[in-house]
Coordinates of C-alpha atoms in Angstrom, one line a residue:
Chain A
X15 CA 94.6 103.1 60.7
X16 CA 94.9 99.4 61.0
X17 CA 92.5 96.6 60.7
X18 CA 93.0 96.0 64.3
X19 CA 89.8 94.4 65.3
X20 CA 89.3 91.8 62.6
X21 CA 92.9 90.6 63.3
X22 CA 92.1 90.3 66.9
X23 CA 88.9 88.5 66.2
X24 CA 90.7 85.8 64.3
X25 CA 93.1 85.3 67.1
X26 CA 90.4 85.0 69.7
X27 CA 88.5 82.3 67.8
X28 CA 91.6 80.2 67.3
X29 CA 94.4 79.6 69.8
X30 CA 94.6 80.6 73.3
X31 CA 96.5 83.8 74.2
X32 CA 100.2 83.3 74.2
X33 CA 101.9 86.4 75.6
X34 CA 101.3 88.1 78.8
X35 CA 102.5 85.6 81.3
X36 CA 105.6 87.7 82.0
X37 CA 105.4 90.4 84.6
X38 CA 107.0 93.6 83.4
X39 CA 108.7 96.1 85.5
X40 CA 106.6 99.2 86.1
X41 CA 107.6 102.6 84.7
X42 CA 108.3 103.8 88.2
X43 CA 110.6 100.8 88.7
X44 CA 112.5 101.3 85.5
X45 CA 113.0 104.9 86.3
X46 CA 114.2 104.4 89.8
X47 CA 116.6 101.7 88.5
X48 CA 118.1 104.4 86.2
X49 CA 118.2 107.0 89.0
X50 CA 119.9 104.6 91.4
X51 CA 122.4 103.4 88.9
X52 CA 123.4 106.9 88.1
X53 CA 123.6 108.1 91.7
X54 CA 126.6 110.3 91.8
X55 CA 127.1 110.9 95.4
X56 CA 129.3 113.6 96.8
X57 CA 131.9 112.2 99.1
X58 CA 130.0 113.3 102.2
X59 CA 127.0 111.1 101.3
X60 CA 126.3 107.4 101.3
X61 CA 123.4 105.1 100.8
X62 CA 122.0 102.0 102.6
X63 CA 119.7 99.6 101.0
X64 CA 118.2 97.3 103.7
X65 CA 116.8 95.1 100.9
X66 CA 118.8 95.5 97.7
X67 CA 115.9 94.0 95.7
X68 CA 113.8 96.9 96.8
X69 CA 115.1 100.0 95.2
X70 CA 112.1 102.0 96.2
X71 CA 113.1 102.4 99.9
X72 CA 116.5 103.2 101.1
X73 CA 118.4 105.5 103.4
X74 CA 120.8 108.4 102.6
X75 CA 123.5 109.2 105.1
X76 CA 125.0 112.7 105.0
X77 CA 128.2 113.5 106.9
X78 CA 128.9 117.2 106.2
X79 CA 132.6 118.1 106.1
X80 CA 132.1 121.8 106.4
X81 CA 129.7 124.3 107.8
X82 CA 127.7 124.3 111.0
X83 CA 127.1 120.6 110.8
X84 CA 130.6 119.4 110.2
X85 CA 131.3 116.1 111.9
X86 CA 127.6 115.1 112.2
X87 CA 125.9 112.1 110.7
X88 CA 122.4 112.5 109.5
X89 CA 120.2 109.7 108.2
X90 CA 117.3 110.3 105.7
X91 CA 114.8 107.7 104.7
X92 CA 113.5 107.7 101.1
X93 CA 110.3 106.1 100.0
X94 CA 109.6 106.1 96.3
X95 CA 105.9 105.6 95.4
X96 CA 104.3 103.9 92.4
X97 CA 103.6 107.3 90.9
X98 CA 107.3 108.2 90.7
X99 CA 108.5 110.4 89.0
X100 CA 105.1 112.1 88.6
X101 CA 105.2 112.5 92.4
X102 CA 108.4 113.1 94.4
X103 CA 109.7 110.5 96.9
X104 CA 108.8 110.9 100.5
X105 CA 111.9 111.9 102.4
X106 CA 112.2 112.1 106.2
X107 CA 115.1 112.9 108.4
X108 CA 115.6 110.1 110.9
X109 CA 118.2 111.9 112.9
X110 CA 117.1 114.5 115.4
X111 CA 118.6 117.7 114.2
X112 CA 118.6 121.3 115.3
X113 CA 118.0 122.9 111.9
X114 CA 115.8 125.7 110.7
X115 CA 114.4 123.7 107.8
X116 CA 114.0 120.3 109.5
X117 CA 111.5 119.9 112.3
X118 CA 111.8 117.8 115.3
X119 CA 109.6 115.1 113.7
X120 CA 112.0 114.8 110.7
X121 CA 109.9 116.7 108.2
X122 CA 112.1 118.4 105.7
X123 CA 111.4 121.8 104.1
X124 CA 113.0 121.5 100.7
X125 CA 111.2 123.0 97.7
X126 CA 111.9 120.2 95.3
X127 CA 110.5 117.7 97.7
X128 CA 107.1 119.3 97.4
X129 CA 105.9 122.3 95.4
X130 CA 108.8 122.5 93.0
X131 CA 109.2 118.8 92.2
X132 CA 109.4 118.0 88.5
X133 CA 109.6 114.6 86.9
X134 CA 112.9 115.6 85.3
X135 CA 114.5 115.8 88.7
X136 CA 116.2 112.7 90.0
X137 CA 117.2 111.1 93.3
X138 CA 120.5 112.8 92.8
X139 CA 118.9 116.3 92.7
X140 CA 117.3 115.6 96.1
X141 CA 120.6 114.4 97.5
X142 CA 122.3 117.6 96.5
X143 CA 119.3 119.6 97.8
X144 CA 119.6 118.0 101.2
X145 CA 123.4 118.4 101.3
X146 CA 122.9 122.1 100.5
X147 CA 120.5 122.4 103.4
X148 CA 123.4 121.5 105.8
X149 CA 125.8 123.9 104.2
X150 CA 123.4 126.8 103.9
X151 CA 120.5 126.5 106.4
X152 CA 117.8 128.9 105.2
X153 CA 116.2 131.0 108.0
X154 CA 113.8 132.5 105.6
X155 CA 111.8 129.3 105.2
X156 CA 111.7 127.9 108.7
X157 CA 110.2 124.7 109.8
X158 CA 111.9 124.9 113.2
X159 CA 111.1 128.5 113.9
X160 CA 113.2 128.8 117.1
X161 CA 116.3 127.6 115.3
X162 CA 115.6 130.0 112.4
X163 CA 115.3 132.9 114.7
X164 CA 118.6 132.2 116.5
X165 CA 120.3 131.8 113.1
X166 CA 119.0 135.1 111.9
X167 CA 119.8 137.0 115.1
X168 CA 123.0 135.4 116.4
X169 CA 125.0 133.1 114.2
X170 CA 127.5 132.5 117.0
X171 CA 124.7 131.2 119.3
X172 CA 123.3 129.2 116.5
X173 CA 126.6 127.5 115.9
X174 CA 126.9 126.7 119.5
X175 CA 123.4 125.3 119.6
X176 CA 124.1 123.1 116.6
X177 CA 127.3 121.8 118.3
X178 CA 125.4 121.1 121.5
X179 CA 122.7 119.2 119.7
X180 CA 125.1 117.1 117.8
X181 CA 127.1 116.2 120.9
X182 CA 123.8 115.2 122.5
X183 CA 122.1 117.5 124.9
X184 CA 119.4 120.1 125.5
X185 CA 118.8 123.0 123.2
X186 CA 116.0 124.9 125.0
X187 CA 113.7 122.3 126.4
X188 CA 114.3 119.7 123.7
X189 CA 116.8 116.9 124.1
X190 CA 118.8 115.9 121.0
X191 CA 120.5 112.5 120.7
X192 CA 124.1 112.5 119.9
X193 CA 124.8 112.2 116.2
X194 CA 128.5 112.8 115.8
X195 CA 130.3 110.5 113.4
Chain B
X26 CA 68.2 85.0 68.1
X27 CA 68.2 85.3 64.3
X28 CA 65.2 87.6 64.4
X29 CA 67.0 89.8 66.9
X30 CA 69.3 91.2 64.2
X31 CA 66.5 92.3 62.0
X32 CA 64.4 93.4 64.9
X33 CA 63.4 97.1 65.1
X34 CA 65.4 97.5 68.2
X35 CA 68.6 97.8 66.3
X36 CA 67.3 99.6 63.3
X37 CA 69.4 102.7 64.0
X38 CA 72.6 100.7 64.4
X39 CA 71.8 98.8 61.2
X40 CA 71.7 102.0 59.3
X41 CA 75.3 102.7 60.2
X42 CA 76.5 99.1 60.0
X43 CA 74.8 97.9 56.8
X44 CA 75.4 100.9 54.6
X45 CA 78.6 102.4 53.4
X46 CA 79.4 106.1 53.8
X47 CA 82.0 108.7 53.3
X48 CA 83.4 108.4 56.8
X49 CA 83.8 104.6 56.7
X50 CA 87.2 103.2 57.1
X51 CA 88.6 101.5 54.0
X52 CA 88.4 98.1 55.6
X53 CA 84.7 98.5 56.5
X54 CA 82.3 96.2 54.6
X55 CA 78.7 97.0 55.1
X56 CA 77.0 93.8 56.3
X57 CA 74.6 92.4 58.8
X58 CA 77.5 90.5 60.2
X59 CA 78.8 93.7 61.7
X60 CA 75.9 93.8 64.1
X61 CA 76.0 90.1 64.8
X62 CA 79.7 90.4 65.7
X63 CA 79.1 93.3 68.0
X64 CA 76.2 91.6 69.7
X65 CA 77.7 88.1 70.0
X66 CA 81.4 88.3 70.1
X67 CA 82.7 91.7 71.1
X68 CA 83.9 91.6 74.7
X69 CA 84.8 94.8 76.5
X70 CA 85.9 95.8 80.0
X71 CA 84.8 99.0 81.6
X72 CA 87.2 100.1 84.3
X73 CA 85.5 102.2 87.0
X74 CA 81.7 102.2 87.8
X75 CA 81.6 105.7 89.0
X76 CA 80.4 108.9 87.3
X77 CA 81.9 107.9 83.9
X78 CA 81.4 104.2 84.5
X79 CA 77.6 104.5 84.9
X80 CA 77.3 106.5 81.7
X81 CA 79.7 104.1 79.9
X82 CA 77.8 101.0 80.9
X83 CA 74.5 102.5 79.9
X84 CA 75.8 103.7 76.6
X85 CA 77.6 100.5 75.7
X86 CA 74.6 98.4 76.7
X87 CA 72.2 100.4 74.6
X88 CA 74.6 100.4 71.7
X89 CA 74.6 96.7 71.3
X90 CA 77.6 95.6 73.4
X91 CA 76.5 92.6 75.3
X92 CA 79.6 91.0 76.8
X93 CA 80.7 93.7 79.3
X94 CA 82.8 93.3 82.4
X95 CA 83.1 96.0 84.9
X96 CA 85.7 96.4 87.6
X97 CA 85.6 98.8 90.5
X98 CA 86.7 98.4 94.1
X99 CA 84.6 101.2 95.6
X100 CA 81.3 101.1 97.4
X101 CA 78.4 103.4 96.9
X102 CA 78.1 106.6 98.9
X103 CA 75.3 109.0 99.4
X104 CA 77.1 111.8 97.5
X105 CA 77.3 109.6 94.4
X106 CA 73.6 109.4 93.8
X107 CA 73.1 112.7 92.0
X108 CA 75.0 111.5 89.0
X109 CA 75.7 107.8 89.3
X110 CA 72.2 107.0 88.1
X111 CA 72.5 103.2 88.3
X112 CA 72.5 103.4 92.1
X113 CA 69.6 104.1 94.5
X114 CA 69.5 105.1 98.1
X115 CA 69.1 101.5 99.3
X116 CA 72.4 100.6 97.5
X117 CA 74.6 102.7 99.7
X118 CA 77.4 100.6 101.0
X119 CA 77.2 98.0 98.3
X120 CA 79.8 97.5 95.6
X121 CA 79.4 99.9 92.7
X122 CA 80.4 97.3 90.1
X123 CA 77.9 94.7 91.4
X124 CA 75.0 97.1 91.6
X125 CA 75.7 98.7 88.2
X126 CA 75.9 95.3 86.6
X127 CA 72.7 94.1 88.1
X128 CA 70.9 97.3 87.1
X129 CA 72.0 97.1 83.4
X130 CA 71.3 93.4 83.2
X131 CA 67.7 94.0 84.5
X132 CA 67.2 97.0 82.3
X133 CA 68.7 96.0 79.0
X134 CA 67.5 92.6 77.7
X135 CA 70.2 90.4 76.3
X136 CA 73.0 92.3 78.0
X137 CA 75.3 90.4 80.3
X138 CA 77.4 92.6 82.5
X139 CA 79.8 90.8 84.9
X140 CA 81.0 92.6 87.9
X141 CA 84.4 92.4 89.5
X142 CA 84.5 94.0 93.0
X143 CA 88.2 94.5 93.4
X144 CA 91.0 96.8 92.4
X145 CA 92.5 96.5 88.9
X146 CA 95.8 95.3 90.4
X147 CA 94.1 92.2 91.7
X148 CA 93.6 90.8 88.2
X149 CA 96.3 89.2 86.1
X150 CA 97.3 89.4 82.5
X151 CA 95.1 86.5 81.5
X152 CA 92.1 88.5 82.7
X153 CA 92.9 91.6 80.7
X154 CA 93.8 89.6 77.7
X155 CA 90.3 88.2 77.2
X156 CA 89.0 91.6 76.1
X157 CA 88.8 93.2 72.7
X158 CA 89.2 96.6 74.2
X159 CA 89.2 98.4 77.5
X160 CA 87.3 101.6 78.3
X161 CA 88.1 103.4 81.4
X162 CA 86.6 106.1 83.5
X163 CA 89.1 106.5 86.3
X164 CA 90.0 109.2 88.7
X165 CA 93.5 108.1 89.4
X166 CA 96.7 108.5 87.5
X167 CA 98.3 105.6 89.2
X168 CA 95.5 103.3 88.1
X169 CA 95.8 104.5 84.5
X170 CA 99.5 104.0 84.5
X171 CA 99.1 100.5 85.9
X172 CA 96.6 99.6 83.3
X173 CA 98.7 101.1 80.6
X174 CA 101.7 99.0 81.7
X175 CA 99.6 95.9 81.8
X176 CA 98.4 96.4 78.2
X177 CA 101.9 97.1 77.0
X178 CA 103.1 94.0 78.7
X179 CA 100.6 92.0 76.6
X180 CA 102.1 93.2 73.3
X181 CA 103.8 90.5 71.2
X182 CA 106.8 91.4 69.1
X183 CA 108.0 89.1 66.3
X184 CA 111.5 90.0 65.3
X185 CA 111.1 93.5 66.6
X186 CA 107.8 94.2 64.8
X187 CA 104.6 94.5 66.7
X188 CA 102.0 91.9 66.1
X189 CA 98.8 93.9 65.7
X190 CA 96.7 91.1 67.0
X191 CA 98.2 91.5 70.4
X192 CA 97.1 95.2 70.7
X193 CA 94.2 95.8 73.1
X194 CA 92.9 99.4 72.6
X195 CA 92.4 101.5 75.6
X196 CA 89.8 104.2 75.5
X197 CA 90.4 106.6 78.3
X198 CA 88.0 109.2 79.5
X199 CA 88.6 111.7 82.3
X200 CA 86.7 114.6 83.8
X201 CA 87.3 117.3 86.3
X202 CA 84.5 119.8 86.9
X203 CA 83.5 121.3 83.5
X204 CA 86.6 120.0 81.8
X205 CA 87.2 116.6 80.3
X206 CA 89.3 114.6 77.9
X207 CA 89.0 111.4 75.9
X208 CA 91.6 109.5 74.0
X209 CA 92.1 106.4 72.1
X210 CA 95.3 104.5 72.9
X211 CA 96.5 101.7 70.8
X212 CA 99.3 100.4 73.0
X213 CA 102.6 100.2 71.1
X214 CA 101.2 102.1 68.1
X215 CA 100.3 105.5 69.3
X216 CA 101.1 107.6 72.4
X217 CA 100.4 105.8 75.7
X218 CA 99.6 107.2 79.1
X219 CA 103.3 107.3 80.0
X220 CA 104.2 109.1 76.8
X221 CA 102.0 112.0 77.8
X222 CA 102.4 111.8 81.6
X223 CA 103.5 115.4 81.9
X224 CA 100.1 116.5 80.6
X225 CA 98.6 115.6 84.0
X226 CA 98.5 118.6 86.3
X227 CA 100.9 118.2 89.3
X228 CA 99.2 117.7 92.6
X229 CA 98.6 120.9 94.5
X230 CA 101.2 121.0 97.2
X231 CA 102.1 123.8 99.5
X232 CA 105.6 124.6 100.8
X233 CA 106.0 122.8 104.1
X234 CA 107.3 125.9 105.8
X235 CA 104.2 127.8 104.8
X236 CA 102.0 125.1 106.2
X237 CA 104.0 125.0 109.4
X238 CA 104.6 128.7 110.1
X239 CA 102.7 131.1 107.9
X240 CA 99.4 129.6 107.0
X241 CA 97.1 131.9 105.1
X242 CA 94.5 129.6 103.6
X243 CA 92.1 127.2 105.2
X244 CA 93.8 124.5 103.0
X245 CA 97.1 125.2 104.7
X246 CA 95.5 124.4 108.1
X247 CA 94.1 121.1 106.8
X248 CA 97.4 120.2 105.2
X249 CA 99.2 120.9 108.5
X250 CA 96.9 118.6 110.4
X251 CA 97.2 115.9 107.7
X252 CA 101.0 116.1 107.2
X253 CA 102.3 117.0 110.7
X254 CA 99.7 116.6 113.4
X255 CA 98.2 113.3 112.4
X256 CA 101.5 111.3 112.1
X257 CA 102.6 112.9 115.4
X258 CA 99.4 112.2 117.5
X259 CA 98.2 109.2 115.5
X260 CA 94.7 109.5 117.1
X261 CA 93.3 106.3 115.8
X262 CA 96.5 104.3 115.5
X263 CA 96.2 104.0 111.7
X264 CA 96.5 105.9 108.5
X265 CA 93.9 108.5 107.6
X266 CA 90.8 107.0 106.1
X267 CA 88.9 109.6 104.3
X268 CA 85.7 107.5 104.5
X269 CA 85.8 107.4 108.2
X270 CA 83.7 110.3 109.6
X271 CA 85.6 110.1 112.9
X272 CA 88.8 110.7 111.1
X273 CA 87.4 113.6 109.1
X274 CA 85.9 115.1 112.3
X275 CA 89.2 114.9 114.2
X276 CA 91.0 116.6 111.3
X277 CA 88.2 119.2 111.1
X278 CA 88.5 120.1 114.7
X279 CA 92.2 120.3 114.7
X280 CA 92.3 122.4 111.5
X281 CA 89.7 124.6 113.0
X282 CA 91.8 125.3 116.1
X283 CA 94.7 126.2 113.8
X284 CA 92.6 128.4 111.6
X285 CA 91.3 130.2 114.6
X286 CA 94.8 130.7 116.0
X287 CA 95.9 132.3 112.7
X288 CA 92.7 134.2 112.1
X289 CA 91.9 132.3 108.9
X290 CA 88.3 132.2 107.7
X291 CA 86.4 129.8 105.6
X292 CA 87.2 126.4 107.0
X293 CA 84.3 124.0 106.7
X294 CA 83.8 120.3 107.2
X295 CA 83.2 119.8 103.5
X296 CA 86.4 121.5 102.7
X297 CA 88.3 119.2 105.0
X298 CA 86.6 116.2 103.5
X299 CA 87.4 117.5 100.0
X300 CA 91.1 117.9 100.7
X301 CA 91.5 114.7 102.6
X302 CA 89.6 112.6 100.1
X303 CA 91.0 114.6 97.2
X304 CA 87.4 115.1 95.9
X305 CA 87.2 116.6 92.5
X306 CA 83.9 118.4 91.9
X307 CA 82.0 116.2 89.5
X308 CA 79.6 117.6 86.9
X309 CA 77.1 115.1 85.6
X310 CA 76.9 116.7 82.1
X311 CA 80.7 116.6 81.6
X312 CA 80.7 112.9 82.5
X313 CA 77.8 112.4 80.0
X314 CA 79.7 114.1 77.2
X315 CA 83.0 112.3 77.8
X316 CA 81.4 108.9 78.3
X317 CA 79.4 109.4 75.1
X318 CA 82.6 110.1 73.2
X319 CA 84.3 107.0 74.7
X320 CA 81.4 104.7 73.9
X321 CA 81.3 106.0 70.3
X322 CA 85.0 105.3 70.0
X323 CA 84.4 101.8 71.3
X324 CA 81.7 101.3 68.8
X325 CA 83.9 102.6 65.9
X326 CA 86.8 100.4 66.9
X327 CA 84.6 97.4 67.2
X328 CA 82.9 97.8 63.9
X329 CA 85.4 99.8 61.8
X330 CA 82.4 101.9 60.7
X331 CA 84.4 105.1 61.0
X332 CA 87.9 106.2 61.7
X333 CA 88.9 106.5 65.3
X334 CA 89.5 109.7 67.2
X335 CA 93.1 110.5 66.5
X336 CA 93.9 110.6 69.3
X337 CA 93.3 113.1 72.1
X338 CA 90.3 115.2 72.5
X339 CA 89.9 118.0 75.1
X340 CA 86.6 119.4 76.2
X341 CA 86.1 122.6 78.1
X342 CA 82.5 123.5 79.1
X343 CA 83.5 126.2 81.5
X344 CA 82.6 129.1 79.3
X345 CA 80.4 128.0 76.4
X346 CA 81.5 124.7 74.8
X347 CA 85.0 124.3 73.6
X348 CA 86.5 121.2 72.1
X349 CA 89.6 120.5 70.2
X350 CA 91.2 117.3 69.0
X351 CA 94.8 116.8 68.2
X352 CA 97.3 114.1 67.5
X353 CA 99.5 113.6 70.5
X354 CA 102.8 112.1 69.6
X355 CA 104.6 109.0 70.9
X356 CA 107.5 109.8 73.2
X357 CA 110.6 108.4 71.6
X358 CA 112.1 107.3 74.8
X359 CA 108.8 106.5 76.6
X360 CA 109.6 104.2 79.6
X361 CA 106.5 102.1 78.9
X362 CA 105.9 101.8 75.2
X363 CA 109.2 102.5 73.5
X364 CA 110.6 99.3 74.9
X365 CA 110.7 96.8 72.2
X366 CA 112.6 94.2 74.1
X367 CA 115.7 93.3 72.4
X368 CA 116.6 89.6 72.4
X369 CA 119.8 88.3 73.6
X370 CA 120.8 84.8 72.8
X371 CA 122.4 82.8 75.5
X372 CA 124.0 79.6 74.2
X373 CA 125.8 78.3 77.3
X374 CA 123.7 77.1 80.2
X375 CA 126.6 77.9 82.5
X376 CA 126.6 81.6 81.5
X377 CA 127.3 83.7 84.5
X378 CA 126.0 87.1 85.4
X379 CA 129.6 88.4 85.2
X380 CA 129.7 87.1 81.6
X381 CA 126.5 88.9 80.8
X382 CA 127.8 92.2 82.1
X383 CA 131.1 91.8 80.2
X384 CA 129.0 91.2 77.1
X385 CA 127.0 94.3 77.6
X386 CA 130.1 96.3 77.9
X387 CA 131.9 94.7 74.9
X388 CA 129.2 94.2 72.3
X389 CA 129.7 96.9 69.7
X390 CA 126.0 97.7 69.5
X391 CA 125.7 98.2 73.3
X392 CA 129.2 99.3 74.7
X393 CA 127.8 100.0 78.1
X394 CA 130.0 101.5 80.9
X395 CA 128.7 100.4 84.3
X396 CA 125.3 98.7 83.7
X397 CA 123.0 98.2 86.7
X398 CA 120.8 95.1 86.2
X399 CA 117.4 94.2 87.7
X400 CA 114.8 91.6 86.8
X401 CA 111.5 90.3 87.9
X402 CA 111.9 86.8 89.2
X403 CA 108.8 84.9 90.3
X404 CA 106.8 88.1 90.3
X405 CA 109.2 89.9 92.6
X406 CA 111.8 92.6 91.8
X407 CA 115.3 91.4 92.1
X408 CA 118.4 93.5 91.9
X409 CA 121.0 91.4 90.0
X410 CA 123.9 93.8 90.3
X411 CA 124.5 97.5 90.6
X412 CA 128.1 98.4 90.5
X413 CA 127.8 102.2 91.0
X414 CA 126.2 102.1 94.5
X415 CA 128.5 100.6 97.0
X416 CA 125.9 99.5 99.5
X417 CA 124.1 97.5 96.8
X418 CA 127.3 96.4 95.1
X419 CA 128.4 94.7 98.3
X420 CA 125.1 92.9 98.7
X421 CA 124.8 91.8 95.0
X422 CA 128.4 91.0 94.3
X423 CA 127.9 87.3 95.0
X424 CA 125.4 87.2 92.1
X425 CA 128.2 87.8 89.6
X426 CA 129.6 84.3 89.9
X427 CA 126.2 82.7 89.7
X428 CA 124.8 81.4 86.4
X429 CA 121.8 83.1 85.0
X430 CA 119.8 79.9 85.6
X431 CA 120.9 79.8 89.2
X432 CA 119.6 83.4 89.6
X433 CA 116.2 82.2 88.5
X434 CA 116.3 83.6 84.9
X435 CA 114.6 81.6 82.3
X436 CA 113.9 81.6 78.6
X437 CA 112.0 84.8 77.8
X438 CA 113.0 86.4 81.1
X439 CA 113.5 90.1 80.8
X440 CA 116.4 92.0 82.3
X441 CA 116.2 95.7 82.9
X442 CA 119.5 97.5 82.4
X443 CA 120.3 101.1 83.3
X444 CA 123.5 102.6 82.1
X445 CA 124.8 106.1 81.5
X446 CA 125.0 105.4 77.8
X447 CA 121.2 105.2 77.4
X448 CA 118.6 107.8 78.3
X449 CA 116.4 105.1 79.8
X450 CA 116.5 101.7 81.3
X451 CA 116.5 99.2 78.5
X452 CA 115.0 95.8 78.5
X453 CA 116.7 92.7 77.1
X454 CA 114.9 89.5 76.7
X455 CA 116.9 86.4 77.3
X456 CA 116.7 83.6 74.7
X457 CA 118.3 80.4 75.9
X458 CA 119.3 78.1 73.1
X459 CA 117.4 75.0 73.8
X460 CA 119.4 72.1 75.1
X461 CA 118.7 69.5 77.8
X462 CA 120.3 71.2 80.7
X463 CA 117.9 74.2 80.3
X464 CA 114.7 72.5 79.4
X465 CA 114.9 70.6 82.7
X466 CA 114.9 73.8 84.7

């Protein structure tokens, strides 16, 4: 143990404090810098940073080159909070998409975005998770129940619905904006 | 004043401070000056004036601490009154820090508590630097991390070694129901909040698809309204305010509809309130135990009369009384406290960012591959250059040909550098060799 306090005492009586005028980057900031610098995007993904000085909010664009969603362009917004990586970033899908695991308000059902998030995971893990959702939509865990049912019962019909939605048009009573590349 | 030290009032403290004993630290010298120092000079900050805060203020004031500041942004609510004993019914709606300070000052002669009715983030480094130690009773991880980062930023390193005089100890208490913990953090010397971040339990979250489609618990219904329905319907044109009964009522009604629809029992107004406000059941006796430990640690640090808690104590009163103390270890690559900023001397005032990046890649002791650089300039984050992300690369490319000074970097500025060759972002402190062209900046 150190003679912490007496040392301190001496300092206080004498000169005025000298350090501490510098603002330090927060742990969340340091961590996201690392995550961003090491983003290793698959060729189907790209990022957009509206303000490059703000690494805590950005967009991810996924353009799948295979599967049901080939040819589409889907934008996700990422918001990284001050408690990152203790808490996951908030991710929303900004493109309307006919997808069993993404609802019409852009909420995404991906386990690592909520209940299975761990601080060792990175932004890259989420990117791969999202990309996987487009390759293998999961009807077992539906957020858009109608889409999940169609996928489970009739893959052909599901494929057509996806294509229709991406071209821009109605699936059931809901109108989807065109999102082809 | 002189008579005060010999007064009967402090006779119990004097027994501890004016006699030696087997538990005293080696540097402890029994003397009447110890008490004098405690009463006259020791200045502490209590963070939070809630359940732990009230206990802490009472304990510290009765133990001889007289220069106490307390900071809390919250106001008093009815539900606080059962355990936050410095508050009365008439105080509902007033600032906790203010009422608590007034109460202690009126009750304990000679004690001077100063209230700060604001969030901790509203205070700057100079504010925190005035204290000899900080004792906190918080309910938020974010606030702890912020405070931790602040105290670490106050550390002074001379040639890579920590100047002990710059260390401001942080005594952190926390409780949840019948469980609690207390720890003594000497920033830079022993494990900090960030070193042991994974000890905090993750927030309870439910799979979104369960909430949306197969709710089974009343909590699922509340989460559904909170996560899906509120943003969609935005009934009050603002974010959810847990203190607004109208908001809670709306959520309660909508959750109830959903619970009924799925045949789920047990949804109550209080449950809704608890989930939305993230209320953790508070047990007065747990707070009392943890606060007593924290105050004792503060006293020990202030007077050296005994060795400090080393360094993490857990308390579980759920089934009998269980307690255990262990020595948590520093995380070697802790993002907050392992960063002894390395200094980098810049001799040429025309040194460009490009030159710096080349240096980072070429220097034998760094040999980086594709470093990404950020800094804080005038209090704001700035991305200097990140090569690996094309959208940022394009926007920051122009910085490469600017000199460091043009970019707003000064002597002692810190640059944060991420690279695949290091497990963490590293910090380099720029040292400009002094010459005329720089000192004018």
